[in-house]
XYZ file of C-alpha atoms in Angstrom:
386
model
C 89.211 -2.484 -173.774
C 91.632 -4.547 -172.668
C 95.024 -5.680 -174.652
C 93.830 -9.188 -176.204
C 90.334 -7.891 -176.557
C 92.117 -5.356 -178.759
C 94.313 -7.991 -180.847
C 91.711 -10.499 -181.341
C 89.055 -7.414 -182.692
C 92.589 -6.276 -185.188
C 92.862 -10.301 -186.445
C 89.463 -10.177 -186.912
C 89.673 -7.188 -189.019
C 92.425 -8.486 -191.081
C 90.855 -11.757 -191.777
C 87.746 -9.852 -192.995
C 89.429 -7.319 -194.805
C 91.248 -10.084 -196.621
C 88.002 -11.951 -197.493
C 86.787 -8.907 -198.788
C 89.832 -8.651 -201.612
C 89.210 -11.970 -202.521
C 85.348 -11.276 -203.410
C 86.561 -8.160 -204.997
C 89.197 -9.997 -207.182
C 87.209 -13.317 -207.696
C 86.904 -12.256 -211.566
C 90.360 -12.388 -211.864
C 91.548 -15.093 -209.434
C 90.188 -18.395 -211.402
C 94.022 -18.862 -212.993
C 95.890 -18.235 -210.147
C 93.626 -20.799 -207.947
C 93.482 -23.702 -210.774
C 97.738 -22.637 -210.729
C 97.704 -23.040 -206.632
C 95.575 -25.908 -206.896
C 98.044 -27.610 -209.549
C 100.995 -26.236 -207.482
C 99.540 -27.953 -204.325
C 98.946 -31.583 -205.641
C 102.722 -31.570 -207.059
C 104.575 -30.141 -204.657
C 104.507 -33.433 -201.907
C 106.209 -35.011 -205.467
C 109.051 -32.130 -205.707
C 109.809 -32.240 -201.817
C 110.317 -36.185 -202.345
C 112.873 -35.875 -205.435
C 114.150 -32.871 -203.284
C 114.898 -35.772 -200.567
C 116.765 -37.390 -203.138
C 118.998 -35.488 -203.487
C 118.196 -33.589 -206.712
C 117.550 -29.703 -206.974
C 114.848 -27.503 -206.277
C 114.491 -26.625 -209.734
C 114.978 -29.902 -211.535
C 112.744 -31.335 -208.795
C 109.917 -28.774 -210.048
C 110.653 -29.329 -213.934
C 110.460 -33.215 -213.877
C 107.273 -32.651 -211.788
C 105.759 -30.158 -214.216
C 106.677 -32.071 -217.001
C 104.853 -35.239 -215.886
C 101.835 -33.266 -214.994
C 101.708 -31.856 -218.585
C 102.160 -35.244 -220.430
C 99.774 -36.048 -218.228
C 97.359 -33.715 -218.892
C 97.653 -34.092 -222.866
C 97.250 -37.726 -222.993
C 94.335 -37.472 -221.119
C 93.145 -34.913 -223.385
C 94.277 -36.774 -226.723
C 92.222 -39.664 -225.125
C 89.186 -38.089 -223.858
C 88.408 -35.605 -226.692
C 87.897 -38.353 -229.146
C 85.660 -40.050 -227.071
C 83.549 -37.241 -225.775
C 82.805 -36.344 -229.283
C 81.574 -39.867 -230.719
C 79.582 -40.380 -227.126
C 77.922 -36.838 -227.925
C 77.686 -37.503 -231.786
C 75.972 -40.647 -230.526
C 73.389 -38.394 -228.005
C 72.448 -36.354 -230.723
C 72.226 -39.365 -233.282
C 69.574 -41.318 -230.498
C 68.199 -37.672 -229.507
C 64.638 -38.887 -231.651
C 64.437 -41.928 -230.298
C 64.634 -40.620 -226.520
C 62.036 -38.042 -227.757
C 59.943 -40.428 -228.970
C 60.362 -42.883 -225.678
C 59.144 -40.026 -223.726
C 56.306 -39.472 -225.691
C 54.702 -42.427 -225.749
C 55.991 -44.221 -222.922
C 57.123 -42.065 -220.175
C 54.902 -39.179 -219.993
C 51.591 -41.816 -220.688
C 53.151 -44.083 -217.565
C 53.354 -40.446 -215.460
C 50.110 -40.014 -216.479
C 48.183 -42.330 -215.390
C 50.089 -43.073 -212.400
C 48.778 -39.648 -211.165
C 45.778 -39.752 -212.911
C 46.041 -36.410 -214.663
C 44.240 -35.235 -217.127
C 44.589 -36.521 -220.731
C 45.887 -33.205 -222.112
C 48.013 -32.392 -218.689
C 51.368 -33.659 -221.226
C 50.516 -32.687 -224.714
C 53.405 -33.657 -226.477
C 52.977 -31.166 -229.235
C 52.464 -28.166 -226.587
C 55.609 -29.624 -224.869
C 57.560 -30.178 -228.162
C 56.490 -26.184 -229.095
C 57.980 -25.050 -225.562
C 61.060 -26.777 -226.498
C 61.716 -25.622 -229.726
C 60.971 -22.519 -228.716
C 63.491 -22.501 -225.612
C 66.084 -24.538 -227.637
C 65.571 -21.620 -230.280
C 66.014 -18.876 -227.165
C 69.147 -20.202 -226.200
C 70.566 -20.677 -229.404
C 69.988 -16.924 -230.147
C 71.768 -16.260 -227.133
C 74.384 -18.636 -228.144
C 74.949 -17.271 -231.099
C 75.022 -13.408 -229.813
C 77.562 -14.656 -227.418
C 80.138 -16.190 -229.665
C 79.367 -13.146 -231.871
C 80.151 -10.990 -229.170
C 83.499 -13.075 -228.012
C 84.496 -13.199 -231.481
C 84.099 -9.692 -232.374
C 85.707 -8.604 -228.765
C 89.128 -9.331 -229.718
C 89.731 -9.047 -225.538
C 87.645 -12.096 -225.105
C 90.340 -13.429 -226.874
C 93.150 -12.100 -225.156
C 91.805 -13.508 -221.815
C 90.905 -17.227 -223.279
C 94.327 -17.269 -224.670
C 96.124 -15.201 -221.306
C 94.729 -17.667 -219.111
C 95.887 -20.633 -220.970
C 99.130 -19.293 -220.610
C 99.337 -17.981 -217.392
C 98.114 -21.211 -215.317
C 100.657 -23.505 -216.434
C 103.399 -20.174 -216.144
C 101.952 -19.154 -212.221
C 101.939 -23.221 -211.049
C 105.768 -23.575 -212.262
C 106.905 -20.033 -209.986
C 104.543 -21.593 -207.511
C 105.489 -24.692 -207.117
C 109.251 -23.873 -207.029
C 108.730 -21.494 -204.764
C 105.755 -23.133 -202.638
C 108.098 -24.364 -199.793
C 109.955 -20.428 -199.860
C 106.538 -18.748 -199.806
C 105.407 -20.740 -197.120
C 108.489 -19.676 -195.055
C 107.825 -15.941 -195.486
C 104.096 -15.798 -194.952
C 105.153 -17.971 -191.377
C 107.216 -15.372 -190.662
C 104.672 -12.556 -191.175
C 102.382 -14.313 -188.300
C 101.995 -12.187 -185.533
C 104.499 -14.363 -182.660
C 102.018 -14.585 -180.012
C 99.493 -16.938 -182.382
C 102.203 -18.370 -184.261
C 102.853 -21.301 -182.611
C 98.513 -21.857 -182.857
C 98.696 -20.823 -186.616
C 101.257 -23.422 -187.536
C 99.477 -26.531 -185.819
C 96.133 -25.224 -187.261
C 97.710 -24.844 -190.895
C 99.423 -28.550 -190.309
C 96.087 -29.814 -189.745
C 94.466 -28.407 -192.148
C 97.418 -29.488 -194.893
C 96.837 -33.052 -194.129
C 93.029 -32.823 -194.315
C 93.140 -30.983 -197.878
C 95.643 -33.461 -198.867
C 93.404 -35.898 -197.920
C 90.736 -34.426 -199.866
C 91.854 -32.827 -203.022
C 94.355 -35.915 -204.091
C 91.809 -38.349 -202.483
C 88.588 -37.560 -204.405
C 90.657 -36.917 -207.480
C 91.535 -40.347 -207.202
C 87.893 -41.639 -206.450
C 86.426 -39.260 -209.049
C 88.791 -40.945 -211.614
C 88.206 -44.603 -210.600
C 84.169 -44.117 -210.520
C 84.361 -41.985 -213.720
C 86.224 -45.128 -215.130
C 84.421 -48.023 -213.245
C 81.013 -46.475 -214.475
C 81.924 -46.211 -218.075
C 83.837 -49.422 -218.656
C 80.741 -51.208 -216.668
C 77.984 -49.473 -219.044
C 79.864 -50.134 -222.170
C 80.025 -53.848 -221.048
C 75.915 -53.879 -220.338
C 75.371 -52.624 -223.621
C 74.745 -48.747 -222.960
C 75.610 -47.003 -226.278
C 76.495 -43.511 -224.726
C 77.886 -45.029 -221.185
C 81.494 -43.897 -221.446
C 80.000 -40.552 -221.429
C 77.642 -41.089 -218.345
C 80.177 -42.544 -216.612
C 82.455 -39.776 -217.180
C 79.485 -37.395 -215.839
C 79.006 -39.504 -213.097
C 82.495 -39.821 -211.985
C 82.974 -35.982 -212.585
C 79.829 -35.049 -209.933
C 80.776 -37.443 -206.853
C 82.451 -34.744 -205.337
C 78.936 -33.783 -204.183
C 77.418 -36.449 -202.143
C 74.762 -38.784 -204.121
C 74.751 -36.238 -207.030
C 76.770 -38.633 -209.634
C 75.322 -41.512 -208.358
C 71.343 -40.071 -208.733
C 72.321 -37.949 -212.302
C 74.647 -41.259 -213.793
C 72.269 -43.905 -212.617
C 68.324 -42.172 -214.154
C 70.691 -41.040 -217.435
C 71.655 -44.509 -217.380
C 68.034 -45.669 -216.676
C 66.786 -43.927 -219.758
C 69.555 -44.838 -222.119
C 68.623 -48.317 -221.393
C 64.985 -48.294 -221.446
C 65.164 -46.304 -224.884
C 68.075 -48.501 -226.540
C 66.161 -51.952 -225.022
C 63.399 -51.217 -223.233
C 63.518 -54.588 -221.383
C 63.794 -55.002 -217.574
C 67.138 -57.011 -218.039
C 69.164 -54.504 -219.316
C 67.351 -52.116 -216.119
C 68.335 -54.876 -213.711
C 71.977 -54.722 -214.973
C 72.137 -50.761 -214.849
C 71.094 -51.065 -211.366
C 73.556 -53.842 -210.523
C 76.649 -51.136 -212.175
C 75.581 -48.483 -210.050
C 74.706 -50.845 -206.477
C 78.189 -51.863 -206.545
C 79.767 -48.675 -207.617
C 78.280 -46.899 -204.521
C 79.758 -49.846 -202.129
C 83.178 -49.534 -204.301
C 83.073 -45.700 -203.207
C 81.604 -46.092 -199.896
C 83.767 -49.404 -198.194
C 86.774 -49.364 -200.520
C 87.369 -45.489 -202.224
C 86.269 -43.066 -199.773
C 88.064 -45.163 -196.871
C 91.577 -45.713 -198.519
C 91.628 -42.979 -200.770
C 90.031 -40.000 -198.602
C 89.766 -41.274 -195.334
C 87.954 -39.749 -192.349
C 90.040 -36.244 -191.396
C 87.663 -34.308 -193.133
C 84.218 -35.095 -191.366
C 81.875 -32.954 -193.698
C 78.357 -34.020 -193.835
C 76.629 -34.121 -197.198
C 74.631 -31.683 -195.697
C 77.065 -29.526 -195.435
C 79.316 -30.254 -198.509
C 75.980 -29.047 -200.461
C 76.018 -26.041 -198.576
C 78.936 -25.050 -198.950
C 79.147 -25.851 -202.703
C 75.796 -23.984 -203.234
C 77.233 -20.933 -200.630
C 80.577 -20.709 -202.424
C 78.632 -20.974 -206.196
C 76.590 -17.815 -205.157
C 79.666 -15.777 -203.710
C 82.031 -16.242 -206.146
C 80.715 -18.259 -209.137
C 82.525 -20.664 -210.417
C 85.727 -19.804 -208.512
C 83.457 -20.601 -205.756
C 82.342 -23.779 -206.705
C 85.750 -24.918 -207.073
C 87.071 -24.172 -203.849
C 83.874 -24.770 -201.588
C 84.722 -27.817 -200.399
C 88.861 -27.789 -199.744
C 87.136 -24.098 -197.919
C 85.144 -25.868 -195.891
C 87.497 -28.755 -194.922
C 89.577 -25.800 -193.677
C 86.352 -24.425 -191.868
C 86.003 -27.626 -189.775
C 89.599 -27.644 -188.615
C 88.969 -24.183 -187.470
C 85.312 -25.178 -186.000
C 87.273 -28.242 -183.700
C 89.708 -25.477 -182.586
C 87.090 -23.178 -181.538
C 85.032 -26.158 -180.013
C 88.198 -27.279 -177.771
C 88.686 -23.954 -176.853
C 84.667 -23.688 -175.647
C 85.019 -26.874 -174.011
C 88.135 -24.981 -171.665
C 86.599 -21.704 -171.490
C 85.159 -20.495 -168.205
C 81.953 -19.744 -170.379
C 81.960 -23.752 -170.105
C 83.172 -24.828 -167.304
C 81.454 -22.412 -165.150
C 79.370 -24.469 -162.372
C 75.651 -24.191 -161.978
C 74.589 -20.969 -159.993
C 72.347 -22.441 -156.760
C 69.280 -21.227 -158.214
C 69.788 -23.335 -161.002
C 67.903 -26.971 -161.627
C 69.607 -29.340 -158.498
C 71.308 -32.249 -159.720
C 69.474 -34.674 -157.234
C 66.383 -34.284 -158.574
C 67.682 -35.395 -162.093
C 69.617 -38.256 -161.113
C 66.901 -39.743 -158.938
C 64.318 -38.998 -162.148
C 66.495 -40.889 -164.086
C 66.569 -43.668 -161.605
C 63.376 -43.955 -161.523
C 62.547 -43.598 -165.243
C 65.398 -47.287 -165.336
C 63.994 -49.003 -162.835
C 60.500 -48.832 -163.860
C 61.565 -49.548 -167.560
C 63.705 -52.999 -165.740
C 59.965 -53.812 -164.141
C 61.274 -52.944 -160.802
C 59.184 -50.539 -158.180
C 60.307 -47.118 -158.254
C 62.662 -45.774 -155.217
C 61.129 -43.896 -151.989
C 60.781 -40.201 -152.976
C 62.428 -39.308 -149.655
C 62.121 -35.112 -151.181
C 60.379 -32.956 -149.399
């Protein structure tokens, strides 16, 4: 085995041994990656006061400040609303039981012409109850269990502690950090390491601030344009909406059918279904010519294909931790992937030329000649080949 067979196979190990800590400690690494993740939209903000002349510190505190008045007026503004929009769900909950009833499930029915007693309401209603009943047992054992666990507790009240504690020490010492794990790069990839981590800064910049931004302004757009149509509970769609856009299509299909059904049960007239389909039209050509564009841009290059993946991938492998960091992952992942494609592209494995046994060229190209000129409506060339 030669020498660089015998790095790459030891940087191989080391990545994977590293992955494998990180689905060992997943439990426990949900703080410290909402910290890092809080720590790594503020710090571009610090490094700009820093250019201003003011100190590291001070730099850090006015930063962390802002980002907790922040965080509390949002809160202060939100919690109020989210609990007269749900107060209102549960208030209309009979009515929407009731629509379904005896419009929606007959309208299914004889669309597919099923049976009469394929959706017997009462059977249905039963199942319900019963689940709703399930879960509320469970419910209840859980919060009996968290409340008699007085380490439940602890770790609620440890973690709301310790994020906003770990982003400050990160943040202030994101730039120092980054300095010593540079230097702990092995020098012959260094110089590799660097440009790839460079790249990959300014497409999770991109991202993360990006669809922050475009998750705000459809969460607001939605719920501001539902109120104004009349939907009683669309401040609270829209917020739902706005919160799933980070998956492709998934706010738009969840918002737009909860809106569809809010609308048909508070109205049930085909203006008020025209309008709801008018909010969401133009909120997917707000995101998709004017949010995604200026906001996000196109550095990252995932495919919705592959932004469900990876959400659904990172869900099962680490939970929840998981699901939050799927898709800044797999930005990363197709930096790497256009590394390792330029590096195909000049390997010999590439380049190499066809062995003479191999398909002749000539043959192809005067196919393909053929194939255009009888496609223009001109005679075919002499086949000259033996």
């Amino acid at each position: 085995m030669t020498h660089d067979n015998s790095r790459r196979w030891q940087m191989l190990a080391l990545v994977g041994l590293v992955i494998f800590v990180i689905w060992l400690l997943a439990p426990v690494l949900m703080p410290f990656a909402l910290a890092a993740m809080l720590a790594y939209l503020g710090d571009p903000l610090a490094d700009r006061l820093q250019r201003l002349g003011m100190g590291r510190t001070w730099a850090v505190s006015i930063v962390f400040t802002v980002i907790i008045i922040i965080f509390v007026g949002v809160m202060l503004l939100l919690v109020p609303l989210i609990q007269r929009q749900v107060s209102n769900l549960i208030d209309n909950l009979p009515h929407y039981v009731e629509w379904a009833r005896t419009v929606a499930l007959p309208w299914v029915q004889q669309r597919l012409h099923l049976e009469p007693d394929t959706f017997d309401t009462d059977k249905v209603l039963a199942a319900i109850r019963e689940h709703i009943g399930s879960i509320g047992s469970i419910a209840a054992r859980a919060i009996t269990r968290v409340t008699q666990s007085g380490m439940g507790i602890i770790t609620w009240m440890t973690n709301a502690v310790l994020i906003p504690v770990v982003a400050f020490y990160l943040l202030r010492d994101w730039d120092t950090m980054i300095a010593h794990i540079q230097r702990l790069i092995p020098r012959s990839v260094e110089p590799t390491v660097v440009r790839l981590s460079r790249e990959s800064d300014q497409v999770l910049g991109a991202f993360v601030r990006g669809q922050l931004l475009v998750m705000l302004a459809l969460g607001v757009f939605y719920g501001l344009a539902l109120t104004l149509v009349g939907v009683s509970i669309g401040p609270l769609i829209g917020m739902i909406a706005g919160l799933l856009s980070f998956v492709p299509y998934l706010g738009f299909m969840i918002g737009f059918v909860a809106a569809l059904v809010a609308a048909l049960v508070q109205y049930g007239d085909w203006t008020h279904v025209i309008l709801v389909g008018v909010v969401f039209t133009i909120g997917q050509l707000l995101e998709g010519y004017v949010l995604v564009p200026r906001l996000v841009g196109g550095k990252i290059g995932l495919h919705p294909v592959a932004v469900i993946f990876a959400v659904l991938a990172g869900g099962h492998l680490f939970g929840f931790l998981g699901v939050l960091l799927a898709l800044p992952a797999a930005s990363v992942v197709v930096v790497l992937l256009r590394y390792v494609f330029a590096r195909y592209r000049e390997s010999d494995l590439y380049r190499e030329p066809a062995t003479p046994d191999g398909p002749q060229t000539l043959d192809v190209e005067v196919d393909v000649d053929v194939v255009v000129n009888e496609h223009r409506g001109k005679p075919p060339l002499p086949d000259d080949r033996p």
